[in-house]
Each structure stands twice: as C-alpha cells, then as structure tokens.
Short mmCIF file of C-alpha atoms and ligand atoms in Angstrom, two decimals:
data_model
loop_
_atom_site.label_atom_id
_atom_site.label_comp_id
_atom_site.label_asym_id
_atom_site.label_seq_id
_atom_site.Cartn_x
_atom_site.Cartn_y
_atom_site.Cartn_z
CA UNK A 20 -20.57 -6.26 -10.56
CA UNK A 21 -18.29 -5.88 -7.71
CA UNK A 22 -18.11 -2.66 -6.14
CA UNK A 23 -14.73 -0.85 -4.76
CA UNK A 24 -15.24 2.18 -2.95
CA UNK A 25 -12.03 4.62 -2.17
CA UNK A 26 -12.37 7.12 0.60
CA UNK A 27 -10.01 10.27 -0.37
CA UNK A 28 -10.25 11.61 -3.77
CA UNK A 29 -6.88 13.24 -3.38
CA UNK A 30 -3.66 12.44 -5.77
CA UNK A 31 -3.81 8.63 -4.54
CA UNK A 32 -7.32 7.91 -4.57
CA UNK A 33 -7.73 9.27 -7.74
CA UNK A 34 -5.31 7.46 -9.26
CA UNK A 35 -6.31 4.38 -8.11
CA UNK A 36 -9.42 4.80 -9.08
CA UNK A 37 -8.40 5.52 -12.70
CA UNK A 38 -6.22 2.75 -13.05
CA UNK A 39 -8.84 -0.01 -11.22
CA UNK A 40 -11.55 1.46 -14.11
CA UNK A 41 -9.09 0.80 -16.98
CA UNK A 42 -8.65 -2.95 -14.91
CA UNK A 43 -12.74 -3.20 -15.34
CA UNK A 44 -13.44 -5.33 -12.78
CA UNK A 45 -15.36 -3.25 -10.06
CA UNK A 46 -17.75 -0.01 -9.90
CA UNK A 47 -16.09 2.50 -8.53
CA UNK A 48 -17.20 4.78 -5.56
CA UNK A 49 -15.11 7.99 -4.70
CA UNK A 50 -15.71 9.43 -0.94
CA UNK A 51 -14.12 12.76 0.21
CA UNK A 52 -14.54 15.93 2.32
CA UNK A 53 -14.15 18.09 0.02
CA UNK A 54 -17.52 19.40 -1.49
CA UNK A 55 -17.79 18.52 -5.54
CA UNK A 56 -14.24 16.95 -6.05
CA UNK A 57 -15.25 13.19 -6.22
CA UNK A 58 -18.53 14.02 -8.46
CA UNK A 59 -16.05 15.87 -10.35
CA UNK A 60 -13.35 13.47 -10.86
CA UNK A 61 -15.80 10.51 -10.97
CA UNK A 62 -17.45 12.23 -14.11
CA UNK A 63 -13.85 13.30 -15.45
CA UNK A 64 -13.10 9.36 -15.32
CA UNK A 65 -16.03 7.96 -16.88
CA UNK A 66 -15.72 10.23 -20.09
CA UNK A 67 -12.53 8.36 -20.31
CA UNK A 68 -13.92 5.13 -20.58
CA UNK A 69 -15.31 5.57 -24.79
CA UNK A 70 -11.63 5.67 -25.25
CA UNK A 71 -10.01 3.64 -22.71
CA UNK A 72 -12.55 0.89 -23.01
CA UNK A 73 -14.11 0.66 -19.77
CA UNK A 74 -17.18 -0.14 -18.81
CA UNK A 75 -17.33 0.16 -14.83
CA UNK A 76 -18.99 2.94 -13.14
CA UNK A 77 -17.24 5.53 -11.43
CA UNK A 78 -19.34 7.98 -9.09
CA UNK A 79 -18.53 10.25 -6.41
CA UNK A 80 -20.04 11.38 -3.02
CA UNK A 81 -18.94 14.12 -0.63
CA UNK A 82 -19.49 13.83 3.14
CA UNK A 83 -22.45 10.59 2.48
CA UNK A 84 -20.87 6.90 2.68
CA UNK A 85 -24.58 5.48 1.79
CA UNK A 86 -23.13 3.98 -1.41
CA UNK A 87 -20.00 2.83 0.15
CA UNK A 88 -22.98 -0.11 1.54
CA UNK A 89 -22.12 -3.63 -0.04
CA UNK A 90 -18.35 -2.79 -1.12
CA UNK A 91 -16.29 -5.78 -1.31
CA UNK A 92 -13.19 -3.71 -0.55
CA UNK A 93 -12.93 -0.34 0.55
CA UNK A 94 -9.54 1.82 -0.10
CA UNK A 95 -8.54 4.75 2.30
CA UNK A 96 -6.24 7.27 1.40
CA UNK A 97 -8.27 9.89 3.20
CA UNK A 98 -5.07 11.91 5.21
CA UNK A 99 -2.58 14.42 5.02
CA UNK A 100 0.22 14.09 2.92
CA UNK A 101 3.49 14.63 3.35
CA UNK A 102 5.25 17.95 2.86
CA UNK A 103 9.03 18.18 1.83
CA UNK A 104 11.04 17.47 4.89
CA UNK A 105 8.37 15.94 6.66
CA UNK A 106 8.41 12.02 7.39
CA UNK A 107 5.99 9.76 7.68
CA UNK A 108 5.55 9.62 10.92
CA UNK A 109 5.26 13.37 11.66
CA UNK A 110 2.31 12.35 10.34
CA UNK A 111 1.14 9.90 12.73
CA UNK A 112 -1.69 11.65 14.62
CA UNK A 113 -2.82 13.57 12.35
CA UNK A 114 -4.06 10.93 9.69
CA UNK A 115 -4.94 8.40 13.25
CA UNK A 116 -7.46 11.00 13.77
CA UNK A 117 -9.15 10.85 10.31
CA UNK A 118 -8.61 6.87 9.90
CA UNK A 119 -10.66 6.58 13.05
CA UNK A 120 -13.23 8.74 11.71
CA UNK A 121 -12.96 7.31 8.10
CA UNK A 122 -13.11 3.64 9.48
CA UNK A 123 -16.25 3.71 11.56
CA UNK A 124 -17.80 5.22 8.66
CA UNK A 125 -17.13 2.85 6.34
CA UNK A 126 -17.87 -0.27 9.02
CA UNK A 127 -21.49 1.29 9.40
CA UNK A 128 -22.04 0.82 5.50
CA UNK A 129 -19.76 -1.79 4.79
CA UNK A 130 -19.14 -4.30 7.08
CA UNK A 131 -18.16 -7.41 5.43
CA UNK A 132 -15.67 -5.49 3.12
CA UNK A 133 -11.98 -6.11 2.78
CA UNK A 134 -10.28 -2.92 4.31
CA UNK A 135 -7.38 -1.80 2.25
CA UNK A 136 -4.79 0.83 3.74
CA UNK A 137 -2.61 3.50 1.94
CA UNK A 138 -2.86 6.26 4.74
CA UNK A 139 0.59 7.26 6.13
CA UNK A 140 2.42 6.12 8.25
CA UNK A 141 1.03 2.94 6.36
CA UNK A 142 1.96 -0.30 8.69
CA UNK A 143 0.69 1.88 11.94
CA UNK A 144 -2.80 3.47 10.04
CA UNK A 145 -3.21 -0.28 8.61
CA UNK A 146 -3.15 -1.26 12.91
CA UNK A 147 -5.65 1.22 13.82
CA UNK A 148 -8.31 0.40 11.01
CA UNK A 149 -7.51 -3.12 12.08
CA UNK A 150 -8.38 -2.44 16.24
CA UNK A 151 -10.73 0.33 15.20
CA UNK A 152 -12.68 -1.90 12.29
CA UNK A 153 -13.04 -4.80 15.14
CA UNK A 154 -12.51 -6.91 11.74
CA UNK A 155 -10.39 -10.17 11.84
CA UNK A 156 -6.42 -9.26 10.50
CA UNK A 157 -7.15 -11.45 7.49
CA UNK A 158 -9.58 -8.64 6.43
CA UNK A 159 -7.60 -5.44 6.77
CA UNK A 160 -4.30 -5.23 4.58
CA UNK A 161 -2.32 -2.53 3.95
CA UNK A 162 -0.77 -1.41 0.24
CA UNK A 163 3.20 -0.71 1.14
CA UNK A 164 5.24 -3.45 -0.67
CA UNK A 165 3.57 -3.43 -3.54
CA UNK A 166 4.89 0.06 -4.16
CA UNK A 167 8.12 -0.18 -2.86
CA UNK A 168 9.01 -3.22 -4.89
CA UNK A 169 7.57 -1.94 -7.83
CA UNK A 170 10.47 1.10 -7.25
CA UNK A 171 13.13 -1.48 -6.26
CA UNK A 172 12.18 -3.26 -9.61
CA UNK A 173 12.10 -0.44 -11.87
CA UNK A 174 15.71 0.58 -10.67
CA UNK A 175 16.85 -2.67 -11.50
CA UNK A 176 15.82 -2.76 -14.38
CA UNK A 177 17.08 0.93 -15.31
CA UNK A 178 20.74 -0.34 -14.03
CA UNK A 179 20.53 -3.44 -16.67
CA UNK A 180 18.64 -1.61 -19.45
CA UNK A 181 16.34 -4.14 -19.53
CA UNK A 182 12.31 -4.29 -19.44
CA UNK A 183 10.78 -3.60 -15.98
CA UNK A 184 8.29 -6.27 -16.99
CA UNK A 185 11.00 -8.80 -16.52
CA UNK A 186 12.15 -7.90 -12.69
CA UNK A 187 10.43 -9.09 -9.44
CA UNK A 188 11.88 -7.90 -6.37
CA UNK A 189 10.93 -7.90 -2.99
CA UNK A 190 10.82 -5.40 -0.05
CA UNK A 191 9.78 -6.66 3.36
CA UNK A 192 9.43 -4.50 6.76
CA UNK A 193 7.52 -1.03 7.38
CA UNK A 194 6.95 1.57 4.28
CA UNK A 195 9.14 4.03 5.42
CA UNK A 196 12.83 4.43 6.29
CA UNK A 197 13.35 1.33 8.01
CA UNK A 198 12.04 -0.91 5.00
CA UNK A 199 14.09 -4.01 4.27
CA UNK A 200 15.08 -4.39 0.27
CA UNK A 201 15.63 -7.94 -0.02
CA UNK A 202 18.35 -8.97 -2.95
CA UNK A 203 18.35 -12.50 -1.92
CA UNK A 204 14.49 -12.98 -3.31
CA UNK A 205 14.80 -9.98 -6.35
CA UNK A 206 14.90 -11.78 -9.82
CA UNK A 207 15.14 -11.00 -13.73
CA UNK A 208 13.34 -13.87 -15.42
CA UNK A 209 14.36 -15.99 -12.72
CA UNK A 210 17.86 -14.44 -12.53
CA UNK A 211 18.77 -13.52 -9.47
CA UNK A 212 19.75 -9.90 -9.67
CA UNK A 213 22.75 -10.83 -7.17
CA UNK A 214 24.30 -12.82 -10.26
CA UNK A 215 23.58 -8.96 -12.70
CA UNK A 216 24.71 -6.28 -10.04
CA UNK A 217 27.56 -6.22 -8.03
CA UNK A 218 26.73 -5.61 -4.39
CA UNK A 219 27.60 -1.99 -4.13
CA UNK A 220 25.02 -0.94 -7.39
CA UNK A 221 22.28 -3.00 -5.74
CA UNK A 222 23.39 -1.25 -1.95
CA UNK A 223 22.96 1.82 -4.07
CA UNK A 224 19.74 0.71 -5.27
CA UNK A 225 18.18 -0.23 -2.21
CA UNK A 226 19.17 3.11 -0.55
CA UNK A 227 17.23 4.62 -3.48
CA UNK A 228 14.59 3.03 -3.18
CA UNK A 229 14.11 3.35 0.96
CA UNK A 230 14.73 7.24 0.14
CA UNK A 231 12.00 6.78 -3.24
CA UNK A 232 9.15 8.05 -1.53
CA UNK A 233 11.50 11.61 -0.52
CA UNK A 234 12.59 11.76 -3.93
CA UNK A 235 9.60 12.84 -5.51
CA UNK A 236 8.34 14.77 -2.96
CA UNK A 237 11.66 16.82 -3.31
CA UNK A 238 11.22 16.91 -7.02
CA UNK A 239 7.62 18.47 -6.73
CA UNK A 240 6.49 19.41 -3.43
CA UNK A 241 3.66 16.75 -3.13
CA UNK A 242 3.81 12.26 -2.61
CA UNK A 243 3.89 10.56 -6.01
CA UNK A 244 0.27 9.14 -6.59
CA UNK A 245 0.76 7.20 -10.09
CA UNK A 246 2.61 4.22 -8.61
CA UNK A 247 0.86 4.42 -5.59
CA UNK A 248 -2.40 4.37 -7.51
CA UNK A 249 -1.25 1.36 -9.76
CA UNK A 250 -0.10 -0.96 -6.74
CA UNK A 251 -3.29 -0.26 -4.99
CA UNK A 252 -5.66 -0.80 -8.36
CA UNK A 253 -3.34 -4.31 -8.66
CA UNK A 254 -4.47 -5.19 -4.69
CA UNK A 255 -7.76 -4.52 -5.18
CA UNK A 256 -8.15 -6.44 -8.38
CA UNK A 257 -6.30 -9.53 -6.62
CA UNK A 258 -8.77 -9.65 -3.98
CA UNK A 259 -12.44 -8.77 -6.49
CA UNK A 260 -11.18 -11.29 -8.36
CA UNK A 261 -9.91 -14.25 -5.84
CA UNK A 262 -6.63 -14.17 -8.01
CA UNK A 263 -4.20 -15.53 -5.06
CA UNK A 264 -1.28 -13.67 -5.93
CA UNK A 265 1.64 -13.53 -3.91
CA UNK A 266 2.97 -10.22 -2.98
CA UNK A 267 4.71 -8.28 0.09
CA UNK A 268 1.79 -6.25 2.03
CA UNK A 269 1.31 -5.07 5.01
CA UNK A 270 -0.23 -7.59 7.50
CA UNK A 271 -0.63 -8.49 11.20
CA UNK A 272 2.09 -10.44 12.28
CA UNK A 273 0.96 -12.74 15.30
CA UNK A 274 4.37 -14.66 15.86
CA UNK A 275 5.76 -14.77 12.64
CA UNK A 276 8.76 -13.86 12.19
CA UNK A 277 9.48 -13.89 15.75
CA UNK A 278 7.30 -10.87 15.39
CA UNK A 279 3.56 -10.70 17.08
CA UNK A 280 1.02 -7.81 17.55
CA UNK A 281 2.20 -5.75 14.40
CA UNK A 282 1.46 -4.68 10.64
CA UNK A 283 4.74 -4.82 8.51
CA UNK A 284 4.88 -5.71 4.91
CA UNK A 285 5.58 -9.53 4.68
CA UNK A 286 5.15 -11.76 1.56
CA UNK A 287 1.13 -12.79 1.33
CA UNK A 288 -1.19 -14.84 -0.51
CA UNK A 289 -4.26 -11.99 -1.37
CA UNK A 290 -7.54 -13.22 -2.40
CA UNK A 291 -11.04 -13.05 -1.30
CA UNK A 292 -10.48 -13.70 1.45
CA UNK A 293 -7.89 -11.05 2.10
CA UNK A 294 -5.37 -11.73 3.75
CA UNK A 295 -5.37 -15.86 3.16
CA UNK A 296 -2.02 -16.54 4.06
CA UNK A 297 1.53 -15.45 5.01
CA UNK A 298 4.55 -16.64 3.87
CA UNK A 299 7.64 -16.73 6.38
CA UNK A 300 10.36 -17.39 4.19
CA UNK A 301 13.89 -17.53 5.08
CA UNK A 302 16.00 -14.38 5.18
CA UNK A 303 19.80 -14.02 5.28
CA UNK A 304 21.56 -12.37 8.47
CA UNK A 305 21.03 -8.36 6.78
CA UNK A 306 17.71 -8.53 6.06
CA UNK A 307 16.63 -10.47 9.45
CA UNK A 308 18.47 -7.68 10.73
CA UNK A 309 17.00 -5.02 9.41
CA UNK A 310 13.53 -6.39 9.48
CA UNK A 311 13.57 -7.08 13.49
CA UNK A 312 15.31 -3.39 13.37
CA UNK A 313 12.31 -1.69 11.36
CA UNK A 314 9.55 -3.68 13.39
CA UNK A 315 11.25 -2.16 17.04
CA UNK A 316 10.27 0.88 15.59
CA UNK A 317 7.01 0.58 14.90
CA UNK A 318 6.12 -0.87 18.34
CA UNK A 319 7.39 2.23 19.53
CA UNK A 320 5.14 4.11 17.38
CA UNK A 321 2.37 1.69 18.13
CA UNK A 322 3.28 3.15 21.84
CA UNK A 323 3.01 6.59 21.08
CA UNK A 324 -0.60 5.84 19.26
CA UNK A 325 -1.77 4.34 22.62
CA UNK A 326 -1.62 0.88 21.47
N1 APR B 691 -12.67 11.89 4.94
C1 APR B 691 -12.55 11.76 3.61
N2 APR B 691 -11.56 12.31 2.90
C2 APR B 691 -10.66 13.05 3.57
C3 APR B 691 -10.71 13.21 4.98
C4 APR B 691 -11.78 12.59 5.66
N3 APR B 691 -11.90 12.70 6.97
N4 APR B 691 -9.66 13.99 5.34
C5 APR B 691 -8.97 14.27 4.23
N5 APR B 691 -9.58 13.71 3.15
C6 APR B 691 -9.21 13.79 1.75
C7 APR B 691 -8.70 15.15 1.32
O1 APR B 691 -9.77 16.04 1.09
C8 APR B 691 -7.95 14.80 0.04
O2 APR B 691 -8.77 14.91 -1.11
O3 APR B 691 -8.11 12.92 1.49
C9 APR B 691 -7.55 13.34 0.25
C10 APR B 691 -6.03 13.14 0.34
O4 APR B 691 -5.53 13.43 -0.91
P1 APR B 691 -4.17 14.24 -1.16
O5 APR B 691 -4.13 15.40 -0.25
O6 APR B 691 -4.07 14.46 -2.63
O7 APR B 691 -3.07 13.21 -0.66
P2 APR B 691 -2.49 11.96 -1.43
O8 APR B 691 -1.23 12.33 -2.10
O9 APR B 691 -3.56 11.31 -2.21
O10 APR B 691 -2.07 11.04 -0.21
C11 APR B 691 -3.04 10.32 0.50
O11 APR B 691 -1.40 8.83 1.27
O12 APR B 691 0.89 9.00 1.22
C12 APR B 691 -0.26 9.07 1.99
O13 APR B 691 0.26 10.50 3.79
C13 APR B 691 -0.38 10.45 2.58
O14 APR B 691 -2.21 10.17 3.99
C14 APR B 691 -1.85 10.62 2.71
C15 APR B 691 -2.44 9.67 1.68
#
C-alpha cells in the first residue's frame, strides 16, 4: 500500500486526509505539534471508514516523523493561517520558518518522496521546500490551481445553473491576488464559457474568484479547508497512482514562459514522477499580462525571503 503522510493536522490537513481515505488509495500518516490532535483525528477518521467504505489506515504522530519513512508523497500544511484582513504574504516569514523546519524533517525520513505544498504564501513556501529539500523541481509541487479553478468552476457553473461536474476552467499565476483566471481555456462540456457568459459576468467571476480565498475567511474568521482538502486529496491520488492528469499547479518555471527561477501555477502533467511535464500553452494579451504581472511579484517576495 502506498503511504501519504500530511504534516499539519490543522483544518487543511485534516481534510485532506479525510477525503484521500474515502479515495482509498494510500495509508495515511498525520504529523503535528500539537500533543494528541493527529492520534485523535486519525482515530476519529478511521471509525468512519465501516461507513464510508475505506479501508486505508489513518494514524497520527505528534512531534516523531519516524513513520513519515518510505512516504511516496508527503503533504505540508504545517503554518499559520490567515486571519481576516491579513494576506498571504503577511504571512511569509512566519510559515518560511516552520517549512524549513518541517522540510528537513521530512527529508531525514523520507527522501525519495514527492513533496507536495499547501503552506501560504503557496508559490513562495513551494520555492523554499524546493531549495531547502535539495530535491530536483520535478519532485516538489505545490497545490494552488487546483483550488482556485475548482472556485472559478463552481461559479460558472452557479451563473449557468448547470452541474459543476460539467465545467473545467483554468487559473494560471501565483495563489493569491495576482492569480490569472484564464476564460480563453475555461469550458462546459467543451463549450467555451466565452460563448455562455458575456464578458462582464465572467470579469465578475474572475474577480470572485481571485478575492475566494478572503471570502470565507470574512464569512468565518478562519481559511476554508474543504476545497482545499479535496484539491490536495485529488494531487496526491494523481501522483500514488501514476494517473497523468493535466492540471494547473504550482511548479518551477526555468524559462518557460519567459519566466525562470520561480514557482507559479502553470498547466502540468502530474504523475509519479511528479512533476513530469509542463505545458506552455498560448495565452491571449490579458492573461500574458497578468501572468508576467503576478510572477514580478513573487520575485520580489522571493527577494525579501533571501532568495
Ligand atoms: N510542525 C507540524 N505542524 C505544525 C507546525 C510544525 N512546525 N507548526 C504548526 N503546525 C500545525 C498546527 O499545530 C496546526 O494544527 O499546522 C496546523 C495548521 O492548521 P490550521 O491552523 O488549522 O490551518 P489550516 O487552515 O489548516 O491552514 C494550513 O494553509 O492556507 C494555509 O496559511 C495557511 O499555512 C496555513 C495552512
């Protein structure tokens, strides 16, 4: 059996962990500070699995990464989240601090794994696993399009009162306020949306969706987790099970793009392998725009991490 092992048993981690059991591919190892919280959860889970039909493990271990050894990927959420008003990158050092820690960690137990990133600020925390890791880029991703497509999809779909099984959108660039919604490549069984919505509703939509993140915190005080959780349990399934999909992810750009030195969410082929391939595709005028604007920024931020 595969083994997945998620550092941070927080709202995320949890989550993640719950929906990756219900995928039943992978055992399931829980990592956190916090003395008794991933035993607990982990034991919550598994009496879950008589009715949800599971039959992975899911344990839990505070403070001791000894059975994070032979993980094929390892998840960290392990960070602060964000409070209302707060951005992302307010939380910059903060969570570089505990990624460090976190990473080395996990490389002394696990070091063939597939590293994949949900800390925030995501595209910068996915860099410093990457340079503190030592691993090759193909083997340290970072879970930010996923997400934010899923929410670009979902609106879409809420607009045309149709099933959100039906959309697939696409959002490129950083996972934050500069993230690039991309119409052009957003379909509804093949539709694309640009021929459903007129250009202010999916303006509209794509503002939403850059401010989705803000809007639940606003609502209740703490980051969403479910949606977070799902994109992350799909990520980690892609790459247990060598399924090749193609979705937008964080990775290190090295030219592409006209980009090089970075992680921003581009579109990627994820298997085994991790990272096994990205995809430059063509962009209209806005969204090269807009992804060359959100990709200054975080070089600046890389700056102000020391990198
Ligand atoms: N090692 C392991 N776990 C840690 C560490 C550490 N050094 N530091 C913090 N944690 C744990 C906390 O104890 C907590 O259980 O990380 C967990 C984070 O969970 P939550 O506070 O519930 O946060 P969550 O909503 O899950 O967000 C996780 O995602 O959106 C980002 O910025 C957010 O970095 C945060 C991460």
């Amino acid at each position: 059996m595969a083994k997945v092992s998620i550092i941070g048993a927080g709202n995320v981690g949890a989550s993640a962990a719950l929906f990756l059991a219900q995928r039943d591919v992978a055992d399931i190892i829980l990592v956190d500070i916090v003395d008794g919280l991933p035993a607990g959860k982990a034991l919550d889970m598994v009496q879950a699995a008589p009715v949800q039909s599971f039959s992975v493990s899911v344990t839990g271990s505070t403070k001791d990464y000894s059975p994070v050894a032979g993980s094929d990927v390892v998840i960290i959420t392990s960070g602060l989240p964000r409070k209302p008003g707060m951005t992302r990158e307010d939380l910059l050092k903060t969570n570089a601090g505990i990624v460090k820690s976190v990473t080395e960690s996990v490389v002394s137990q696990a070091p063939d794994c597939i590293l994949l990133m949900l800390t925030n600020p995501l595209d910068l925390m996915t860099y410093q696993a990457w340079k503190v890791s030592g691993f090759p880029a193909n083997r340290v991703v970072g879970q930010s399009g996923v997400l934010d497509s899923a929410r670009f999809s979902y609106f879409v779909a809420e607009a045309l009162g149709v099933s959100p099984a039906d959309v697939t959108a696409m959002v490129l660039g950083g996972h934050g306020d500069t993230m690039v919604p991309v119409p052009q490549y957003t379909t509804v069984s093949g539709i694309p949306v640009t021929q459903l919505l007129p250009k202010e509703k999916i303006d509209e939509i794509s503002q939403r969706t850059r401010d989705g993140g803000a809007e639940i915190v606003n609502l209740m005080g703490v980051s969403g987790y479910y949606a977070a959780g799902a994109s992350l349990a799909k990520m980690a399934e892609a790459i247990v099970r060598d399924q090749k999909r193609i979705l937008p992810a964080s990775a290190l750009l090295t030219g592409q793009y006209g980009l090089d030195d970075l992680y921003i969410g581009v579109p990627i082929k994820l298997g085994a392998g991790g990272v096994e391939e990205i995809y430059e595709i063509e962009l209209d005028e806005e969204s090269r725009t807009e992804l060359n604007k959100s990709a200054a920024f975080y070089k600046e931020q890389l700056q102000v991490l020391g990198y």
